[in-house]
N, CA, C and O atoms as a printed pandas DataFrame, in Angstrom:
     atom_number atom_name residue_name chain_id  residue_number  x_coord  y_coord  z_coord
0              1         N          GLN        A               1   39.508   92.128   40.425
1              2        CA          GLN        A               1   37.676   92.294   39.817
2              3         C          GLN        A               1   37.540   92.486   38.196
3              4         O          GLN        A               1   38.383   92.169   37.356
4              5         N          VAL        A               2   36.595   92.930   38.035
5              6        CA          VAL        A               2   36.769   93.445   36.584
6              7         C          VAL        A               2   35.412   94.749   36.907
7              8         O          VAL        A               2   34.275   94.424   37.249
8              9         N          GLN        A               3   35.845   96.154   36.713
9             10        CA          GLN        A               3   35.027   97.125   37.089
10            11         C          GLN        A               3   35.153   98.191   35.111
11            12         O          GLN        A               3   36.086   98.508   34.373
12            13         N          LEU        A               4   33.640   98.353   35.069
13            14        CA          LEU        A               4   33.682   98.467   34.181
14            15         C          LEU        A               4   32.723  100.193   34.261
15            16         O          LEU        A               4   32.138  100.591   35.268
16            17         N          VAL        A               5   32.834  101.190   32.501
17            18        CA          VAL        A               5   32.550  102.613   33.350
18            19         C          VAL        A               5   31.982  102.519   32.226
19            20         O          VAL        A               5   32.327  101.552   31.547
20            21         N          GLU        A               6   30.952  103.451   31.652
21            22        CA          GLU        A               6   29.744  103.741   30.524
22            23         C          GLU        A               6   30.559  105.751   30.574
23            24         O          GLU        A               6   31.295  106.187   31.459
24            25         N          SER        A               7   30.063  106.515   29.332
25            26        CA          SER        A               7   30.110  107.674   29.092
26            27         C          SER        A               7   29.249  107.362   28.218
27            28         O          SER        A               7   28.847  106.258   27.851
28            29         N          GLY        A               8   28.784  109.187   27.660
29            30        CA          GLY        A               8   28.440  109.808   26.255
30            31         C          GLY        A               8   27.445  109.181   26.745
31            32         O          GLY        A               8   27.285  108.012   26.394
32            33         N          GLY        A               9   26.413  109.861   27.787
33            34        CA          GLY        A               9   25.358  110.018   27.774
34            35         C          GLY        A               9   24.865  111.474   27.929
35            36         O          GLY        A               9   25.363  112.047   28.898
36            37         N          GLY        A              10   23.710  112.441   26.949
37            38        CA          GLY        A              10   23.854  113.432   27.445
38            39         C          GLY        A              10   22.101  113.341   26.993
39            40         O          GLY        A              10   21.193  112.511   27.038
40            41         N          LEU        A              11   22.350  114.968   26.480
41            42        CA          LEU        A              11   20.580  115.170   26.186
42            43         C          LEU        A              11   21.004  115.580   24.511
43            44         O          LEU        A              11   21.948  116.221   24.050
44            45         N          VAL        A              12   19.478  114.677   23.677
45            46        CA          VAL        A              12   19.449  114.854   22.365
46            47         C          VAL        A              12   18.484  114.851   21.884
47            48         O          VAL        A              12   17.536  114.210   22.337
48            49         N          GLN        A              13   18.425  115.554   20.834
49            50        CA          GLN        A              13   17.214  115.967   19.713
50            51         C          GLN        A              13   16.753  114.550   19.131
51            52         O          GLN        A              13   17.602  113.707   19.422
52            53         N          ALA        A              14   15.642  113.987   18.374
53            54        CA          ALA        A              14   14.791  113.137   18.334
54            55         C          ALA        A              14   15.723  112.754   16.707
55            56         O          ALA        A              14   15.149  113.311   15.771
56            57         N          GLY        A              15   16.419  112.308   16.458
57            58        CA          GLY        A              15   16.826  112.033   14.901
58            59         C          GLY        A              15   18.414  111.821   15.699
59            60         O          GLY        A              15   18.902  110.711   15.488
60            61         N          GLY        A              16   19.101  112.592   16.421
61            62        CA          GLY        A              16   19.966  112.854   16.013
62            63         C          GLY        A              16   20.855  111.752   17.089
63            64         O          GLY        A              16   20.155  111.063   17.831
64            65         N          SER        A              17   22.428  111.583   17.173
65            66        CA          SER        A              17   23.098  110.543   17.053
66            67         C          SER        A              17   24.076  110.597   18.769
67            68         O          SER        A              17   24.336  111.547   19.507
68            69         N          LEU        A              18   24.321  109.445   18.849
69            70        CA          LEU        A              18   25.137  109.428   19.626
70            71         C          LEU        A              18   26.051  108.010   20.514
71            72         O          LEU        A              18   25.356  107.039   20.812
72            73         N          ARG        A              19   27.455  107.980   20.859
73            74        CA          ARG        A              19   28.014  106.699   21.463
74            75         C          ARG        A              19   28.486  106.860   22.550
75            76         O          ARG        A              19   28.898  107.839   23.172
76            77         N          LEU        A              20   28.297  104.615   22.964
77            78        CA          LEU        A              20   28.452  105.439   24.260
78            79         C          LEU        A              20   30.047  104.194   24.631
79            80         O          LEU        A              20   30.577  103.175   24.190
80            81         N          PRO        A              21   30.131  104.796   25.273
81            82        CA          PRO        A              21   32.035  103.833   25.374
82            83         C          PRO        A              21   31.202  103.126   26.731
83            84         O          PRO        A              21   30.249  103.565   27.375
84            85         N          CYS        A              22   32.144  101.580   26.902
85            86        CA          CYS        A              22   31.926  101.496   28.192
86            87         C          CYS        A              22   33.666  100.477   28.189
87            88         O          CYS        A              22   33.911   99.505   27.475
88            89         N          ALA        A              23   34.683  101.180   29.303
89            90        CA          ALA        A              23   35.294  100.842   29.435
90            91         C          ALA        A              23   35.931   99.859   30.341
91            92         O          ALA        A              23   35.709  100.057   31.535
92            93         N          ALA        A              24   36.736   98.756   30.011
93            94        CA          ALA        A              24   36.740   97.380   30.946
94            95         C          ALA        A              24   38.106   97.179   31.725
95            96         O          ALA        A              24   39.132   96.939   31.089
96            97         N          SER        A              25   38.109   97.281   33.147
97            98        CA          SER        A              25   39.424   96.795   33.524
98            99         C          SER        A              25   39.434   95.064   33.985
99           100         O          SER        A              25   38.646   94.359   33.355
100          101         N          GLY        A              26   40.050   94.582   34.746
101          102        CA          GLY        A              26   40.829   93.806   34.554
102          103         C          GLY        A              26   40.721   92.405   33.727
103          104         O          GLY        A              26   40.888   92.311   32.511
104          105         N          ASN        A              27   40.560   91.852   34.184
105          106        CA          ASN        A              27   40.815   90.338   33.366
106          107         C          ASN        A              27   39.578   89.642   32.379
107          108         O          ASN        A              27   38.376   89.849   32.541
108          109         N          GLY        A              28   39.929   89.138   31.767
109          110        CA          GLY        A              28   38.222   88.072   30.918
110          111         C          GLY        A              28   37.538   88.743   30.216
111          112         O          GLY        A              28   36.472   88.316   29.773
112          113         N          PHE        A              29   38.234   90.573   29.822
113          114        CA          PHE        A              29   37.165   90.579   28.736
114          115         C          PHE        A              29   37.310   89.933   27.577
115          116         O          PHE        A              29   36.483   89.059   27.316
116          117         N          SER        A              30   38.202   90.168   26.793
117          118        CA          SER        A              30   38.748   89.766   25.230
118          119         C          SER        A              30   38.001   88.688   25.157
119          120         O          SER        A              30   37.600   88.608   23.996
120          121         N          ILE        A              31   37.221   86.970   26.411
121          122        CA          ILE        A              31   36.657   85.898   26.162
122          123         C          ILE        A              31   35.122   85.685   26.939
123          124         O          ILE        A              31   34.600   84.673   27.406
124          125         N          SER        A              32   34.503   87.574   26.828
125          126        CA          SER        A              32   33.727   87.605   27.365
126          127         C          SER        A              32   32.847   88.138   26.083
127          128         O          SER        A              32   33.331   88.320   24.965
128          129         N          THR        A              33   31.207   88.400   26.505
129          130        CA          THR        A              33   30.621   88.424   25.784
130          131         C          THR        A              33   29.835   89.501   26.529
131          132         O          THR        A              33   29.247   89.542   27.609
132          133         N          MET        A              34   30.027   90.245   25.657
133          134        CA          MET        A              34   29.454   92.052   26.280
134          135         C          MET        A              34   27.981   92.492   25.816
135          136         O          MET        A              34   27.125   92.204   24.980
136          137         N          ALA        A              35   28.223   93.373   26.887
137          138        CA          ALA        A              35   25.995   93.959   26.178
138          139         C          ALA        A              35   25.771   94.536   26.560
139          140         O          ALA        A              35   26.136   94.626   27.732
140          141         N          TRP        A              36   24.790   95.715   25.885
141          142        CA          TRP        A              36   24.797   97.099   26.687
142          143         C          TRP        A              36   22.923   96.329   27.012
143          144         O          TRP        A              36   22.071   95.608   26.493
144          145         N          TYR        A              37   23.210   97.150   28.230
145          146        CA          TYR        A              37   21.186   97.439   28.617
146          147         C          TYR        A              37   20.789   98.571   29.035
147          148         O          TYR        A              37   21.587   99.448   29.366
148          149         N          ARG        A              38   19.526   98.712   29.080
149          150        CA          ARG        A              38   19.137   99.806   29.501
150          151         C          ARG        A              38   17.927  100.038   30.515
151          152         O          ARG        A              38   17.409   98.923   30.568
152          153         N          GLN        A              39   17.165  100.923   31.386
153          154        CA          GLN        A              39   16.305  100.724   32.000
154          155         C          GLN        A              39   15.380  102.343   32.107
155          156         O          GLN        A              39   15.674  103.354   32.744
156          157         N          ALA        A              40   14.528  102.140   31.462
157          158        CA          ALA        A              40   13.161  103.255   31.536
158          159         C          ALA        A              40   12.781  104.152   32.671
159          160         O          ALA        A              40   13.493  103.919   33.648
160          161         N          LEU        A              41   11.965  105.029   32.863
161          162        CA          LEU        A              41   11.337  105.429   34.403
162          163         C          LEU        A              41   10.688  104.687   34.416
163          164         O          LEU        A              41   10.181  104.535   33.305
164          165         N          GLY        A              42   10.168  103.685   35.502
165          166        CA          GLY        A              42    8.913  102.325   35.384
166          167         C          GLY        A              42    8.521  101.384   34.876
167          168         O          GLY        A              42    7.402  100.882   34.775
168          169         N          LYS        A              43   10.059  100.972   34.335
169          170        CA          LYS        A              43   10.016   99.767   33.203
170          171         C          LYS        A              43   11.278   98.855   33.565
171          172         O          LYS        A              43   12.412   99.221   33.876
172          173         N          GLN        A              44   10.652   97.293   33.409
173          174        CA          GLN        A              44   11.858   96.717   33.941
174          175         C          GLN        A              44   13.658   96.742   33.251
175          176         O          GLN        A              44   13.394   97.082   32.098
176          177         N          ARG        A              45   14.908   96.621   33.279
177          178        CA          ARG        A              45   15.595   96.573   32.089
178          179         C          ARG        A              45   15.637   96.020   30.826
179          180         O          ARG        A              45   14.494   95.602   30.640
180          181         N          GLU        A              46   15.988   95.895   30.316
181          182        CA          GLU        A              46   16.305   95.520   28.721
182          183         C          GLU        A              46   17.112   95.619   28.519
183          184         O          GLU        A              46   17.928   96.474   28.862
184          185         N          LEU        A              47   17.237   94.160   27.419
185          186        CA          LEU        A              47   18.876   94.135   26.511
186          187         C          LEU        A              47   18.191   94.589   25.220
187          188         O          LEU        A              47   17.083   94.465   24.697
188          189         N          VAL        A              48   20.126   95.555   24.777
189          190        CA          VAL        A              48   19.164   96.139   23.839
190          191         C          VAL        A              48   20.804   95.451   22.924
191          192         O          VAL        A              48   20.471   94.773   21.953
192          193         N          ALA        A              49   21.795   95.507   23.038
193          194        CA          ALA        A              49   22.857   94.473   21.599
194          195         C          ALA        A              49   23.339   93.860   22.915
195          196         O          ALA        A              49   23.255   94.227   24.086
196          197         N          SER        A              50   23.978   92.588   22.191
197          198        CA          SER        A              50   24.668   92.051   22.752
198          199         C          SER        A              50   26.373   91.829   21.680
199          200         O          SER        A              50   26.511   92.149   20.500
200          201         N          ILE        A              51   27.085   91.407   22.295
201          202        CA          ILE        A              51   28.002   90.820   21.200
202          203         C          ILE        A              51   28.980   90.356   21.630
203          204         O          ILE        A              51   29.631   90.971   22.474
204          205         N          THR        A              52   29.545   88.533   20.942
205          206        CA          THR        A              52   30.685   87.937   21.485
206          207         C          THR        A              52   31.690   87.604   21.862
207          208         O          THR        A              52   31.632   87.937   23.046
208          209         N          PRO        A              53   32.845   87.059   21.675
209          210        CA          PRO        A              53   33.672   87.170   20.762
210          211         C          PRO        A              53   34.184   87.239   20.152
211          212         O          PRO        A              53   35.314   87.644   19.881
212          213         N          GLY        A              54   33.198   86.714   19.664
213          214        CA          GLY        A              54   33.591   86.142   17.783
214          215         C          GLY        A              54   33.081   87.287   17.170
215          216         O          GLY        A              54   33.165   87.557   15.972
216          217         N          GLY        A              55   32.568   87.923   18.015
217          218        CA          GLY        A              55   31.301   89.244   17.433
218          219         C          GLY        A              55   30.294   88.900   16.828
219          220         O          GLY        A              55   29.808   89.468   15.850
220          221         N          SER        A              56   29.907   87.947   17.364
221          222        CA          SER        A              56   28.038   87.635   17.135
222          223         C          SER        A              56   27.497   88.876   17.728
223          224         O          SER        A              56   28.017   89.236   18.784
224          225         N          THR        A              57   26.570   89.571   17.247
225          226        CA          THR        A              57   25.999   90.213   17.399
226          227         C          THR        A              57   24.280   89.816   17.498
227          228         O          THR        A              57   23.759   89.080   16.660
228          229         N          ASN        A              58   23.329   90.565   18.919
229          230        CA          ASN        A              58   22.373   90.371   18.912
230          231         C          ASN        A              58   21.340   91.521   19.520
231          232         O          ASN        A              58   21.385   91.890   20.693
232          233         N          TYR        A              59   20.220   92.125   18.341
233          234        CA          TYR        A              59   19.464   93.656   19.268
234          235         C          TYR        A              59   18.709   93.281   19.271
235          236         O          TYR        A              59   18.552   92.130   18.864
236          237         N          ALA        A              60   17.637   94.114   19.796
237          238        CA          ALA        A              60   16.593   93.979   20.361
238          239         C          ALA        A              60   15.726   94.816   19.211
239          240         O          ALA        A              60   16.246   95.788   18.664
240          241         N          ASP        A              61   14.119   94.306   18.811
241          242        CA          ASP        A              61   13.468   94.877   17.904
242          243         C          ASP        A              61   13.351   96.090   17.719
243          244         O          ASP        A              61   12.952   96.525   16.639
244          245         N          SER        A              62   13.723   96.987   18.881
245          246        CA          SER        A              62   13.668   97.856   18.613
246          247         C          SER        A              62   14.468   99.173   18.432
247          248         O          SER        A              62   14.285  100.388   18.355
248          249         N          VAL        A              63   15.669   98.053   18.401
249          250        CA          VAL        A              63   16.742   99.342   18.236
250          251         C          VAL        A              63   17.368   98.487   17.046
251          252         O          VAL        A              63   18.416   99.000   16.652
252          253         N          LYS        A              64   17.033   97.381   16.397
253          254        CA          LYS        A              64   17.460   97.307   15.049
254          255         C          LYS        A              64   17.568   97.852   14.007
255          256         O          LYS        A              64   16.514   98.361   13.628
256          257         N          GLY        A              65   18.448   97.980   13.321
257          258        CA          GLY        A              65   19.034   98.510   12.314
258          259         C          GLY        A              65   19.110  100.289   12.714
259          260         O          GLY        A              65   18.897  101.095   11.809
260          261         N          ARG        A              66   19.318  100.604   13.639
261          262        CA          ARG        A              66   18.963  102.226   14.669
262          263         C          ARG        A              66   20.540  102.120   15.387
263          264         O          ARG        A              66   21.411  102.989   15.338
264          265         N          PHE        A              67   20.615  100.802   16.054
265          266        CA          PHE        A              67   22.141  100.544   17.030
266          267         C          PHE        A              67   22.464  100.007   16.639
267          268         O          PHE        A              67   21.861   99.164   15.974
268          269         N          THR        A              68   24.391  100.162   16.848
269          270        CA          THR        A              68   25.383   99.568   16.644
270          271         C          THR        A              68   26.225   99.710   17.255
271          272         O          THR        A              68   26.818  100.762   17.493
272          273         N          ILE        A              69   26.626   97.705   17.964
273          274        CA          ILE        A              69   27.232   97.078   18.568
274          275         C          ILE        A              69   29.033   96.756   18.709
275          276         O          ILE        A              69   29.268   95.558   18.553
276          277         N          SER        A              70   30.178   97.536   18.948
277          278        CA          SER        A              70   31.067   97.146   18.321
278          279         C          SER        A              70   32.059   96.417   19.989
279          280         O          SER        A              70   31.838   96.298   21.195
280          281         N          ARG        A              71   33.057   96.141   19.098
281          282        CA          ARG        A              71   34.553   95.736   20.005
282          283         C          ARG        A              71   35.038   96.260   20.140
283          284         O          ARG        A              71   34.617   97.291   19.618
284          285         N          ASP        A              72   36.574   96.532   20.946
285          286        CA          ASP        A              72   37.816   97.055   20.373
286          287         C          ASP        A              72   38.976   96.294   21.965
287          288         O          ASP        A              72   39.686   96.572   22.932
288          289         N          ASN        A              73   38.336   95.170   21.099
289          290        CA          ASN        A              73   39.660   94.307   22.249
290          291         C          ASN        A              73   40.924   95.076   23.132
291          292         O          ASN        A              73   41.073   95.066   24.354
292          293         N          PRO        A              74   41.915   95.849   21.932
293          294        CA          PRO        A              74   42.887   96.220   22.962
294          295         C          PRO        A              74   42.654   97.337   23.661
295          296         O          PRO        A              74   43.318   97.959   24.490
296          297         N          LYS        A              75   41.367   97.515   23.082
297          298        CA          LYS        A              75   41.415   98.945   24.705
298          299         C          LYS        A              75   40.389   98.397   25.823
299          300         O          LYS        A              75   39.893   99.003   26.773
300          301         N          LYS        A              76   40.204   96.883   25.358
301          302        CA          LYS        A              76   39.363   96.466   26.573
302          303         C          LYS        A              76   37.820   97.175   26.596
303          304         O          LYS        A              76   36.988   97.089   27.499
304          305         N          THR        A              77   37.710   97.901   25.313
305          306        CA          THR        A              77   35.998   98.664   24.985
306          307         C          THR        A              77   34.913   98.454   24.179
307          308         O          THR        A              77   35.261   98.169   23.033
308          309         N          VAL        A              78   33.509   98.494   24.376
309          310        CA          VAL        A              78   32.419   97.768   23.824
310          311         C          VAL        A              78   31.932   98.822   23.279
311          312         O          VAL        A              78   32.039   99.648   24.186
312          313         N          TYR        A              79   31.472   99.342   22.410
313          314        CA          TYR        A              79   30.182  100.981   22.067
314          315         C          TYR        A              79   29.238  100.781   22.224
315          316         O          TYR        A              79   29.023  100.115   23.236
316          317         N          LEU        A              80   28.331  101.086   21.594
317          318        CA          LEU        A              80   27.278  100.992   21.547
318          319         C          LEU        A              80   26.891  102.730   20.733
319          320         O          LEU        A              80   27.208  103.767   21.315
320          321         N          GLN        A              81   26.142  102.733   19.277
321          322        CA          GLN        A              81   26.109  103.822   18.092
322          323         C          GLN        A              81   24.854  103.636   18.718
323          324         O          GLN        A              81   24.499  102.649   19.362
324          325         N          MET        A              82   24.217  104.657   18.479
325          326        CA          MET        A              82   23.155  105.040   18.943
326          327         C          MET        A              82   22.626  106.091   17.313
327          328         O          MET        A              82   23.336  107.090   17.196
328          329         N          ASN        A              83   21.721  105.965   16.365
329          330        CA          ASN        A              83   21.608  106.978   16.085
330          331         C          ASN        A              83   19.627  106.702   14.923
331          332         O          ASN        A              83   19.019  105.667   14.648
332          333         N          SER        A              84   19.398  107.772   14.696
333          334        CA          SER        A              84   17.720  107.630   14.574
334          335         C          SER        A              84   17.401  108.163   15.801
335          336         O          SER        A              84   16.209  108.473   15.810
336          337         N          LEU        A              85   18.046  108.440   17.009
337          338        CA          LEU        A              85   17.410  108.208   18.350
338          339         C          LEU        A              85   15.924  108.751   18.458
339          340         O          LEU        A              85   15.414  109.669   17.816
340          341         N          LYS        A              86   15.364  107.948   19.434
341          342        CA          LYS        A              86   13.661  108.220   19.737
342          343         C          LYS        A              86   13.479  108.738   21.132
343          344         O          LYS        A              86   14.475  108.685   21.854
344          345         N          PRO        A              87   12.427  109.205   21.606
345          346        CA          PRO        A              87   11.682  109.971   23.070
346          347         C          PRO        A              87   12.039  107.852   23.613
347          348         O          PRO        A              87   12.860  107.274   24.326
348          349         N          GLU        A              88   10.713  107.379   22.636
349          350        CA          GLU        A              88   11.057  106.157   23.855
350          351         C          GLU        A              88   12.320  105.153   23.689
351          352         O          GLU        A              88   12.253  103.924   23.657
352          353         N          ASP        A              89   13.711  106.107   23.573
353          354        CA          ASP        A              89   15.211  105.883   23.786
354          355         C          ASP        A              89   15.682  105.875   24.378
355          356         O          ASP        A              89   16.783  105.331   24.294
356          357         N          THR        A              90   14.929  106.927   26.336
357          358        CA          THR        A              90   15.126  107.526   27.098
358          359         C          THR        A              90   15.400  106.853   28.137
359          360         O          THR        A              90   14.338  106.442   28.603
360          361         N          ALA        A              91   16.758  106.338   29.090
361          362        CA          ALA        A              91   16.592  105.178   29.294
362          363         C          ALA        A              91   18.095  105.723   29.911
363          364         O          ALA        A              91   18.810  106.548   29.343
364          365         N          VAL        A              92   18.360  105.128   31.072
365          366        CA          VAL        A              92   19.883  104.891   31.552
366          367         C          VAL        A              92   20.808  103.341   31.367
367          368         O          VAL        A              92   21.045  102.369   32.084
368          369         N          TYR        A              93   21.036  103.640   30.415
369          370        CA          TYR        A              93   21.753  102.486   29.811
370          371         C          TYR        A              93   23.129  102.042   30.344
371          372         O          TYR        A              93   24.067  102.823   30.504
372          373         N          TYR        A              94   23.158  101.070   30.538
373          374        CA          TYR        A              94   23.894  100.175   31.468
374          375         C          TYR        A              94   25.021   99.102   30.256
375          376         O          TYR        A              94   24.661   98.665   29.163
376          377         N          CYS        A              95   26.292   98.933   30.862
377          378        CA          CYS        A              95   27.782   97.887   29.830
378          379         C          CYS        A              95   27.213   96.527   31.373
379          380         O          CYS        A              95   27.145   96.717   32.587
380          381         N          LYS        A              96   26.936   95.336   30.577
381          382        CA          LYS        A              96   27.637   94.392   31.088
382          383         C          LYS        A              96   28.404   93.687   30.418
383          384         O          LYS        A              96   28.459   93.919   29.211
384          385         N          LEU        A              97   29.379   92.417   31.091
385          386        CA          LEU        A              97   30.293   91.398   31.299
386          387         C          LEU        A              97   30.282   90.348   31.280
387          388         O          LEU        A              97   30.401   90.061   32.471
388          389         N          GLU        A              98   30.215   89.395   30.706
389          390        CA          GLU        A              98   29.058   87.765   31.020
390          391         C          GLU        A              98   30.471   87.088   31.434
391          392         O          GLU        A              98   29.767   86.199   31.914
392          393         N          TYR        A              99   31.618   86.717   31.669
393          394        CA          TYR        A              99   32.250   85.728   32.433
394          395         C          TYR        A              99   31.808   84.521   31.867
395          396         O          TYR        A              99   30.591   84.387   31.745
396          397         N          ARG        A             100   32.527   83.643   31.508
397          398        CA          ARG        A             100   31.942   82.546   31.245
398          399         C          ARG        A             100   33.185   81.285   32.014
399          400         O          ARG        A             100   34.162   81.591   31.330
400          401         N          LEU        A             101   33.424   80.752   32.451
401          402        CA          LEU        A             101   34.964   80.100   31.955
402          403         C          LEU        A             101   35.164   78.833   33.215
403          404         O          LEU        A             101   35.467   79.193   34.353
404          405         N          SER        A             102   34.972   77.386   32.902
405          406        CA          SER        A             102   34.759   76.360   34.081
406          407         C          SER        A             102   33.879   76.570   34.476
407          408         O          SER        A             102   32.823   77.047   34.060
408          409         N          VAL        A             103   34.405   76.056   35.781
409          410        CA          VAL        A             103   33.121   76.542   37.946
410          411         C          VAL        A             103   32.737   78.263   38.156
411          412         O          VAL        A             103   31.955   78.787   38.949
412          413         N          VAL        A             104   33.600   78.862   37.136
413          414        CA          VAL        A             104   33.329   80.661   37.494
414          415         C          VAL        A             104   31.685   81.126   36.446
415          416         O          VAL        A             104   31.343   80.384   35.525
416          417         N          ARG        A             105   31.307   81.718   36.609
417          418        CA          ARG        A             105   30.517   82.267   36.106
418          419         C          ARG        A             105   29.608   83.275   37.240
419          420         O          ARG        A             105   28.834   83.123   38.185
420          421         N          ASN        A             106   30.429   84.677   36.264
421          422        CA          ASN        A             106   30.103   86.325   37.165
422          423         C          ASN        A             106   29.471   87.301   35.908
423          424         O          ASN        A             106   29.741   87.096   34.725
424          425         N          ASP        A             107   28.794   88.138   36.274
425          426        CA          ASP        A             107   28.036   88.783   35.354
426          427         C          ASP        A             107   28.440   90.063   36.022
427          428         O          ASP        A             107   28.095   90.218   37.193
428          429         N          TYR        A             108   29.137   91.008   35.411
429          430        CA          TYR        A             108   29.431   92.450   35.800
430          431         C          TYR        A             108   28.551   93.434   34.959
431          432         O          TYR        A             108   28.007   93.419   33.854
432          433         N          TRP        A             109   28.699   94.483   36.238
433          434        CA          TRP        A             109   27.656   96.121   35.684
434          435         C          TRP        A             109   28.430   97.430   36.090
435          436         O          TRP        A             109   29.169   97.606   37.058
436          437         N          GLY        A             110   28.078   98.266   35.133
437          438        CA          GLY        A             110   28.457   99.143   34.804
438          439         C          GLY        A             110   27.343  100.094   35.831
439          440         O          GLY        A             110   26.498   99.581   36.564
440          441         N          GLN        A             111   27.503  101.098   35.725
441          442        CA          GLN        A             111   26.720  102.095   37.093
442          443         C          GLN        A             111   25.784  103.334   36.298
443          444         O          GLN        A             111   25.153  104.248   36.830
444          445         N          GLY        A             112   25.977  102.928   34.443
445          446        CA          GLY        A             112   24.924  103.567   34.044
446          447         C          GLY        A             112   24.846  104.536   33.283
447          448         O          GLY        A             112   25.966  105.034   33.395
448          449         N          THR        A             113   23.900  105.575   32.096
449          450        CA          THR        A             113   24.626  106.819   31.757
450          451         C          THR        A             113   23.499  107.113   31.425
451          452         O          THR        A             113   22.653  106.283   31.095
452          453         N          GLN        A             114   23.342  108.227   31.461
453          454        CA          GLN        A             114   21.517  109.129   31.594
454          455         C          GLN        A             114   21.678  109.251   29.449
455          456         O          GLN        A             114   22.695  109.777   28.996
456          457         N          VAL        A             115   20.592  108.717   28.476
457          458        CA          VAL        A             115   20.569  108.915   27.899
458          459         C          VAL        A             115   19.026  109.737   27.614
459          460         O          VAL        A             115   18.019  109.192   28.066
460          461         N          THR        A             116   18.928  110.660   27.083
461          462        CA          THR        A             116   17.385  111.367   27.325
462          463         C          THR        A             116   17.305  111.620   25.499
463          464         O          THR        A             116   18.417  111.852   25.025
464          465         N          VAL        A             117   16.763  111.610   25.016
465          466        CA          VAL        A             117   15.939  111.964   23.476
466          467         C          VAL        A             117   14.647  113.039   23.778
467          468         O          VAL        A             117   13.552  112.736   24.252
468          469         N          SER        A             118   14.979  113.989   23.480
469          470        CA          SER        A             118   14.007  115.403   23.720
470          471         C          SER        A             118   13.069  115.056   21.924
471          472         O          SER        A             118   13.479  114.459   20.928
472          473         N          SER        A             119   11.951  115.642   22.158
473          474        CA          SER        A             119   10.539  115.424   20.871
474          475         C          SER        A             119   10.985  117.526   19.832
475          476         O          SER        A             119   10.307  117.898   18.875
């Protein structure tokens, strides 16, 4: 089975940067779409960015131009580079692996890492 571990969160001032790594164990990383979600207090979890096995990326409008998702298949790690951070980026950030093969369809989630942006 798959396990995902996010790290790199913390407290940062507005305008600053953070990089979040998500390390995967188990099989299927290279054939799976990876994504970052976030959930702020009192709000629903929302998709921040995703990257397909072929490297195609998608971003939420709110982070476009500021965040970059990337993957390192040999390391089985996906990254979220966050620049020009704003207080409204404050949330718990979660890594997701979307495994799709034949009849098997499984989503795996990390435990989350807290990002707090001060004004």
